[in-house]
Each structure stands twice: as structure tokens, then as C-alpha cells.
Amino acid sequence: MKKLNVPSPVASVFTRAIASAGLILGLLTLTVADASDRAVVPGGIYQWKPPEGATQIRFNNRPLMRLEERVLVGVPLRQALGQAELEYQLNGEPRTHTFSVVDKAYTEQHITLQNREMVNPNPEQLARIRGESSRQRQLYLQFSDTQLPNQGFIQPLQGRISSLFGHRRFFNGQARNPHSGLDIAAPTGTPIKAPAAAKVTLVDDLYYNGKTVFLDHGQGLVTMYCHLSDQLVTEGDAVEQGQIIGLVGATGRVTGPHLHWSVSLNGYRVDPQSMMTLLTPTSVEPQ
Ligand SMILES: [Zn+2]
């Protein structure tokens, strides 16, 4: 420690104060580090290394993605804060693993739409929206054992991030669901690339989402691309990482051309930026 140029009694009190502050800080750091290993925010991805031999690891009774020795758990934006649990089997015995969900102050976004039917749809439009939602929910809940090749998860296009995941949204002053994807603004016609190898599970024109493509990457990782001007794949296609799946547009509920990109893990929409960080090839240790 640097020598303090102050009279000695003061210096000793001062040093003691610094020493105890250091000790407290040390303890705090330890606590925070320990907590962060077992903590996640709503809409985040919780990572856990299960004990050897653990099987049937579930969150809310949903199977989870395994990546090397970890499981990746998608936590919904509406997850209650506090304790959450994973269930699993070890040597034929049911076990649980507890982790904490801590608050994240997602910012607010106020949007004005001229088309009132995009804010308050009529009964016929509502029926269509409900049908589309349930079809999308089924796609999000699909789980196949396909392993992702270790090529990372690339951003589908470069552009200005015009709305972050998790924003609490208000349309014409009315509260709506939080923003469940990442918006990347780009001119109409900009190519959109598959972030990783996948199977195309939906190509359709939806009420809010406009022209949409769904990609299923396996193990409960599903991505959605909305508001396209054109879709360049068909349902059932297998696509490679980097393959162009569609073009940016302004179809559906939009204020301008952009890609709305959703990333879903075990059926819950999670932050696409966290997923890109998690799945960079360098973050995966070699066997
Ligand atoms: Zn969006």
C-alpha cells in the first residue's frame, strides 16, 4: 500500500479503515461472484454444470439444451424474481437444483402507430392472432436431439440496433408485452443470414409479424425472423450457417424497415445478444 503522508494516529485509523473496507469489499466480491454463478435475469440464459450421471434435466418440465458439460436454461421474461428450480434424476433418485432470478431494470419504449388496428385489432383479427400465436408456441416447444455444430451463432445482419430485447413497451400509450426480440434496422432488401445450421419450420405471413421465417436449430433453440419483404426458403428446407433466408422489409406491425429477431430456448424468448455471446466458438472449450 502507498505510504500516507499524514500524522501517525490519523494514519493508523485511516489504514485500519482502509483495511476493513478492503476486507468488506473482498467479502462482497466473493458473495457477488458466488451469487452470479447461480443467478440469472428474466429473459436471460442460466448455465449449469450438472453432476456426472444426471439425466432428465428439466425446467418447468421442459427438456434443456446441453452444450458440452453444461445445460443452458432459457428463463422467461415474466419469470418471478426469487428462487427457481431445475429438476433432474441422479442414480434413479429425483433431485433439484436451485438458482436465483434477479431483477433487471429493462427500459421503457413508447411507440406511436397510425394504424389503430395494429394496436386494438377487431374480433376477427384477434381470432387470427390467437391461431397464429398457438401455432408459434408449438414451434417454440419443439425439441430435437440435433447437436449444434461448434460454429457459433452469428448475427443475421449488420445494422443499427433499434430496439433491445426486454424493453417494456407501450403502443399509443397502452402497455403491451415486453419486446421479445432484438430489432436491427436496415434498408428493405438487406439479406438476412441463418445464425447457425437449422431446419426451416415456418414460412408465412402473420398479422403482427408480417412475412416470417422460423428456424429450428435443435435442442429447443428456435429463432424467428419477422417483417421480411421476401422469404427465400420454404418449410422443410435445411439451411447452413450464413445462408440467406430472406430480405429485410416492413411487413406487419412496424414503423419502418427492420428485422425483428427472436431467439427462443426451451420455449422461452431470451436475449439474442446473450445467445451470440454464449455460443461464440471461442467460448466453447475443446474436449
Ligand atoms: Zn421487434
Short mmCIF file of C-alpha atoms and ligand atoms in Angstrom, two decimals:
data_model
loop_
_atom_site.label_atom_id
_atom_site.label_comp_id
_atom_site.label_asym_id
_atom_site.label_seq_id
_atom_site.Cartn_x
_atom_site.Cartn_y
_atom_site.Cartn_z
CA MET A 1 0.00 0.00 0.00
CA LYS A 2 1.21 3.58 -0.70
CA LYS A 3 2.65 5.42 2.31
CA LEU A 4 0.21 8.06 3.54
CA ASN A 5 1.68 11.46 4.31
CA VAL A 6 -0.49 12.19 7.41
CA PRO A 7 0.24 12.34 11.19
CA SER A 8 0.63 8.86 12.61
CA PRO A 9 -2.51 8.46 14.86
CA VAL A 10 -4.68 9.56 11.97
CA ALA A 11 -2.70 7.37 9.61
CA SER A 12 -3.27 4.29 11.74
CA VAL A 13 -7.02 4.93 11.98
CA PHE A 14 -7.04 5.63 8.26
CA THR A 15 -5.10 2.45 7.47
CA ARG A 16 -7.41 0.41 9.66
CA ALA A 17 -10.41 1.94 7.92
CA ILE A 18 -8.93 1.10 4.52
CA ALA A 19 -8.03 -2.41 5.69
CA SER A 20 -11.55 -3.12 6.96
CA ALA A 21 -13.09 -1.56 3.87
CA GLY A 22 -10.82 -3.84 1.83
CA LEU A 23 -11.94 -6.84 3.85
CA ILE A 24 -15.61 -5.90 3.40
CA LEU A 25 -15.04 -5.33 -0.29
CA GLY A 26 -13.31 -8.71 -0.52
CA LEU A 27 -16.26 -10.41 1.15
CA LEU A 28 -18.68 -8.53 -1.11
CA THR A 29 -16.77 -9.58 -4.21
CA LEU A 30 -16.85 -13.18 -3.06
CA THR A 31 -20.57 -13.03 -2.35
CA VAL A 32 -21.33 -11.35 -5.66
CA ALA A 33 -19.17 -13.81 -7.60
CA ASP A 34 -20.82 -16.70 -5.83
CA ALA A 35 -24.31 -15.29 -6.38
CA SER A 36 -23.69 -14.55 -10.07
CA ASP A 37 -22.89 -18.21 -10.71
CA ARG A 38 -26.35 -19.13 -9.56
CA ALA A 39 -28.23 -16.02 -10.67
CA VAL A 40 -29.89 -15.01 -13.89
CA VAL A 41 -32.19 -12.19 -15.01
CA PRO A 42 -35.66 -12.71 -16.54
CA GLY A 43 -35.12 -13.27 -20.27
CA GLY A 44 -31.56 -14.45 -19.62
CA ILE A 45 -29.84 -17.79 -20.07
CA TYR A 46 -28.86 -19.70 -16.97
CA GLN A 47 -25.90 -22.06 -17.30
CA TRP A 48 -25.34 -25.00 -15.05
CA LYS A 49 -22.89 -27.86 -14.96
CA PRO A 50 -24.87 -30.82 -13.65
CA PRO A 51 -23.24 -33.61 -11.63
CA GLU A 52 -21.92 -36.50 -13.67
CA GLY A 53 -24.64 -39.01 -14.50
CA ALA A 54 -27.50 -36.51 -14.16
CA THR A 55 -30.33 -37.26 -16.56
CA GLN A 56 -33.76 -35.85 -17.47
CA ILE A 57 -32.80 -32.31 -16.53
CA ARG A 58 -35.92 -30.14 -16.81
CA PHE A 59 -37.07 -26.59 -16.20
CA ASN A 60 -40.85 -26.21 -15.83
CA ASN A 61 -40.96 -29.78 -17.14
CA ARG A 62 -39.22 -28.80 -20.39
CA PRO A 63 -36.09 -30.52 -21.72
CA LEU A 64 -32.97 -28.36 -21.90
CA MET A 65 -30.16 -27.75 -24.34
CA ARG A 66 -26.86 -29.42 -23.48
CA LEU A 67 -23.64 -27.82 -24.59
CA GLU A 68 -20.51 -29.77 -23.70
CA GLU A 69 -20.79 -30.26 -19.92
CA ARG A 70 -23.34 -27.52 -19.33
CA VAL A 71 -27.06 -27.17 -19.66
CA LEU A 72 -28.41 -23.87 -20.98
CA VAL A 73 -31.71 -22.77 -19.49
CA GLY A 74 -33.88 -20.15 -21.15
CA VAL A 75 -35.64 -18.12 -18.44
CA PRO A 76 -38.86 -16.32 -19.44
CA LEU A 77 -39.18 -12.53 -19.22
CA ARG A 78 -42.21 -12.99 -16.94
CA GLN A 79 -40.33 -15.30 -14.55
CA ALA A 80 -41.00 -14.31 -10.92
CA LEU A 81 -37.97 -12.98 -9.07
CA GLY A 82 -36.51 -15.19 -6.36
CA GLN A 83 -35.72 -18.89 -6.38
CA ALA A 84 -36.25 -21.12 -9.41
CA GLU A 85 -35.59 -24.83 -9.75
CA LEU A 86 -34.28 -27.39 -12.18
CA GLU A 87 -35.35 -30.99 -11.73
CA TYR A 88 -33.25 -34.00 -12.64
CA GLN A 89 -32.56 -37.63 -11.92
CA LEU A 90 -29.36 -38.94 -10.38
CA ASN A 91 -28.88 -42.67 -9.78
CA GLY A 92 -32.60 -43.16 -10.11
CA GLU A 93 -33.38 -40.50 -7.47
CA PRO A 94 -35.23 -37.23 -8.18
CA ARG A 95 -33.09 -34.19 -7.39
CA THR A 96 -33.44 -30.43 -7.67
CA HIS A 97 -31.01 -27.60 -8.29
CA THR A 98 -31.93 -24.10 -7.13
CA PHE A 99 -30.87 -20.82 -8.70
CA SER A 100 -31.93 -17.20 -8.25
CA VAL A 101 -33.71 -14.91 -10.64
CA VAL A 102 -32.67 -11.32 -10.01
CA ASP A 103 -34.22 -8.13 -11.32
CA LYS A 104 -33.08 -6.31 -14.42
CA ALA A 105 -34.35 -2.78 -14.98
CA TYR A 106 -35.40 -3.12 -18.60
CA THR A 107 -36.09 0.29 -20.10
CA GLU A 108 -39.41 1.54 -21.45
CA GLN A 109 -40.20 2.22 -25.07
CA HIS A 110 -43.14 4.28 -26.30
CA ILE A 111 -44.25 3.74 -29.87
CA THR A 112 -46.91 5.59 -31.84
CA LEU A 113 -48.70 3.70 -34.60
CA GLN A 114 -51.01 5.38 -37.10
CA ASN A 115 -52.76 2.10 -37.92
CA ARG A 116 -55.09 1.63 -34.91
CA GLU A 117 -55.89 -1.97 -35.92
CA MET A 118 -52.28 -2.82 -35.09
CA VAL A 119 -52.90 -1.62 -31.51
CA ASN A 120 -56.52 -2.72 -30.97
CA PRO A 121 -57.40 -5.43 -33.51
CA ASN A 122 -61.07 -6.23 -34.19
CA PRO A 123 -62.58 -9.61 -33.08
CA GLU A 124 -61.89 -11.27 -36.44
CA GLN A 125 -58.28 -10.10 -36.40
CA LEU A 126 -57.98 -11.23 -32.75
CA ALA A 127 -59.12 -14.74 -33.69
CA ARG A 128 -56.46 -14.83 -36.42
CA ILE A 129 -53.81 -13.58 -33.97
CA ARG A 130 -54.74 -16.27 -31.41
CA GLY A 131 -54.47 -19.02 -34.02
CA GLU A 132 -51.08 -17.74 -35.16
CA SER A 133 -49.83 -17.49 -31.56
CA SER A 134 -50.72 -21.06 -30.73
CA ARG A 135 -49.02 -22.31 -33.90
CA GLN A 136 -45.89 -20.34 -32.99
CA ARG A 137 -45.97 -21.66 -29.42
CA GLN A 138 -45.93 -25.23 -30.76
CA LEU A 139 -42.92 -24.46 -32.94
CA TYR A 140 -41.09 -22.91 -30.00
CA LEU A 141 -41.72 -26.00 -27.87
CA GLN A 142 -40.23 -28.44 -30.38
CA PHE A 143 -37.21 -30.30 -29.10
CA SER A 144 -34.93 -32.47 -31.20
CA ASP A 145 -31.63 -34.07 -30.21
CA THR A 146 -29.70 -32.36 -33.04
CA GLN A 147 -26.37 -31.03 -31.76
CA LEU A 148 -25.32 -27.56 -32.90
CA PRO A 149 -22.03 -27.67 -34.78
CA ASN A 150 -19.36 -25.63 -32.98
CA GLN A 151 -19.55 -22.69 -35.39
CA GLY A 152 -21.02 -20.13 -33.05
CA PHE A 153 -24.18 -18.15 -33.54
CA ILE A 154 -23.78 -15.21 -35.89
CA GLN A 155 -25.84 -12.02 -36.06
CA PRO A 156 -28.20 -12.38 -39.07
CA LEU A 157 -27.29 -8.96 -40.47
CA GLN A 158 -25.37 -5.85 -39.55
CA GLY A 159 -27.34 -2.70 -38.83
CA ARG A 160 -28.40 -0.26 -36.17
CA ILE A 161 -29.96 -1.93 -33.12
CA SER A 162 -33.23 0.00 -33.00
CA SER A 163 -34.88 -1.81 -30.08
CA LEU A 164 -33.36 -4.00 -27.42
CA PHE A 165 -34.75 -7.24 -26.08
CA GLY A 166 -36.81 -6.80 -22.91
CA HIS A 167 -37.97 -3.21 -23.45
CA ARG A 168 -41.27 -2.62 -21.64
CA ARG A 169 -43.47 -1.42 -24.47
CA PHE A 170 -46.33 0.98 -24.86
CA PHE A 171 -48.19 1.32 -28.15
CA ASN A 172 -50.07 4.63 -28.41
CA GLY A 173 -49.82 4.85 -24.62
CA GLN A 174 -51.18 1.34 -23.94
CA ALA A 175 -48.99 -1.21 -22.13
CA ARG A 176 -48.23 -4.31 -24.20
CA ASN A 177 -45.99 -7.37 -23.80
CA PRO A 178 -42.31 -6.64 -23.36
CA HIS A 179 -40.22 -6.68 -26.52
CA SER A 180 -39.35 -10.34 -27.03
CA GLY A 181 -36.66 -9.91 -29.67
CA LEU A 182 -33.91 -7.69 -30.97
CA ASP A 183 -34.67 -5.14 -33.70
CA ILE A 184 -31.99 -4.46 -36.27
CA ALA A 185 -32.80 -1.61 -38.65
CA ALA A 186 -31.59 -1.96 -42.23
CA PRO A 187 -32.87 -0.91 -45.67
CA THR A 188 -35.58 -3.02 -47.32
CA GLY A 189 -33.94 -5.82 -49.28
CA THR A 190 -30.93 -6.32 -46.98
CA PRO A 191 -30.13 -10.06 -46.88
CA ILE A 192 -30.73 -11.95 -43.62
CA LYS A 193 -28.47 -14.89 -42.82
CA ALA A 194 -29.14 -18.00 -40.76
CA PRO A 195 -27.16 -17.62 -37.50
CA ALA A 196 -26.47 -21.37 -37.42
CA ALA A 197 -27.49 -24.51 -39.27
CA ALA A 198 -31.22 -25.20 -38.96
CA LYS A 199 -34.37 -26.64 -40.37
CA VAL A 200 -37.00 -24.19 -41.68
CA THR A 201 -40.21 -24.86 -39.75
CA LEU A 202 -42.43 -21.94 -40.82
CA VAL A 203 -42.70 -19.58 -43.78
CA ASP A 204 -45.87 -17.50 -43.52
CA ASP A 205 -47.41 -14.03 -43.45
CA LEU A 206 -48.62 -13.26 -39.90
CA TYR A 207 -50.75 -10.42 -38.53
CA TYR A 208 -48.23 -8.67 -36.28
CA ASN A 209 -45.03 -10.30 -37.53
CA GLY A 210 -45.64 -9.85 -41.25
CA LYS A 211 -43.67 -12.17 -43.52
CA THR A 212 -41.96 -14.52 -41.12
CA VAL A 213 -39.47 -17.40 -41.10
CA PHE A 214 -38.88 -19.83 -38.22
CA LEU A 215 -35.64 -21.79 -37.91
CA ASP A 216 -35.25 -24.80 -35.63
CA HIS A 217 -31.59 -25.32 -34.66
CA GLY A 218 -32.30 -28.37 -32.50
CA GLN A 219 -32.36 -28.94 -28.73
CA GLY A 220 -35.07 -26.37 -28.16
CA LEU A 221 -33.18 -23.49 -29.82
CA VAL A 222 -35.60 -21.82 -32.25
CA THR A 223 -35.20 -18.45 -33.99
CA MET A 224 -37.76 -16.21 -35.69
CA TYR A 225 -37.30 -13.52 -38.40
CA CYS A 226 -40.15 -11.04 -38.91
CA HIS A 227 -41.32 -8.15 -41.12
CA LEU A 228 -39.46 -9.53 -44.17
CA SER A 229 -40.06 -8.17 -47.67
CA ASP A 230 -39.30 -11.61 -49.08
CA GLN A 231 -38.75 -15.14 -47.79
CA LEU A 232 -36.10 -17.13 -49.67
CA VAL A 233 -36.64 -20.56 -48.11
CA THR A 234 -39.53 -23.00 -47.86
CA GLU A 235 -40.81 -25.06 -44.94
CA GLY A 236 -38.79 -28.25 -44.52
CA ASP A 237 -35.57 -26.82 -46.02
CA ALA A 238 -32.28 -27.48 -44.25
CA VAL A 239 -30.14 -24.32 -44.13
CA GLU A 240 -26.46 -23.84 -43.36
CA GLN A 241 -24.97 -21.13 -41.18
CA GLY A 242 -24.74 -17.92 -43.22
CA GLN A 243 -27.30 -18.99 -45.82
CA ILE A 244 -29.64 -16.17 -46.87
CA ILE A 245 -33.16 -16.96 -45.66
CA GLY A 246 -34.96 -13.72 -46.53
CA LEU A 247 -34.76 -9.96 -47.03
CA VAL A 248 -35.45 -7.10 -44.61
CA GLY A 249 -38.82 -5.42 -45.05
CA ALA A 250 -41.61 -3.57 -43.27
CA THR A 251 -44.49 -6.08 -43.25
CA GLY A 252 -46.76 -6.48 -40.18
CA ARG A 253 -46.70 -4.15 -37.15
CA VAL A 254 -43.78 -1.83 -37.87
CA THR A 255 -42.84 1.81 -38.05
CA GLY A 256 -40.10 1.21 -40.63
CA PRO A 257 -37.98 -1.50 -42.28
CA HIS A 258 -36.11 -3.65 -39.78
CA LEU A 259 -35.60 -7.24 -38.75
CA HIS A 260 -37.28 -8.37 -35.56
CA TRP A 261 -35.16 -11.33 -34.45
CA SER A 262 -36.33 -13.62 -31.68
CA VAL A 263 -34.27 -16.33 -30.06
CA SER A 264 -36.11 -18.97 -28.08
CA LEU A 265 -34.61 -21.55 -25.75
CA ASN A 266 -36.73 -24.30 -24.19
CA GLY A 267 -39.80 -22.41 -25.36
CA TYR A 268 -38.94 -19.04 -23.79
CA ARG A 269 -37.75 -15.95 -25.65
CA VAL A 270 -34.28 -14.98 -24.46
CA ASP A 271 -31.90 -12.14 -25.22
CA PRO A 272 -30.39 -12.78 -28.70
CA GLN A 273 -27.24 -10.90 -27.68
CA SER A 274 -26.69 -13.29 -24.73
CA MET A 275 -27.07 -16.24 -27.06
CA MET A 276 -24.48 -14.87 -29.50
CA THR A 277 -22.06 -14.30 -26.62
CA LEU A 278 -22.68 -17.75 -25.18
CA LEU A 279 -22.29 -19.63 -28.42
CA THR A 280 -19.18 -17.94 -29.82
CA PRO A 281 -16.87 -20.80 -30.87
CA THR A 282 -14.12 -19.47 -28.58
CA SER A 283 -16.39 -19.71 -25.52
CA VAL A 284 -16.72 -23.45 -26.02
CA GLU A 285 -13.73 -25.21 -24.51
CA PRO A 286 -12.35 -28.09 -26.57
CA GLN A 287 -13.00 -31.56 -25.16
ZN ZN B 1 -39.11 -6.10 -32.57
#
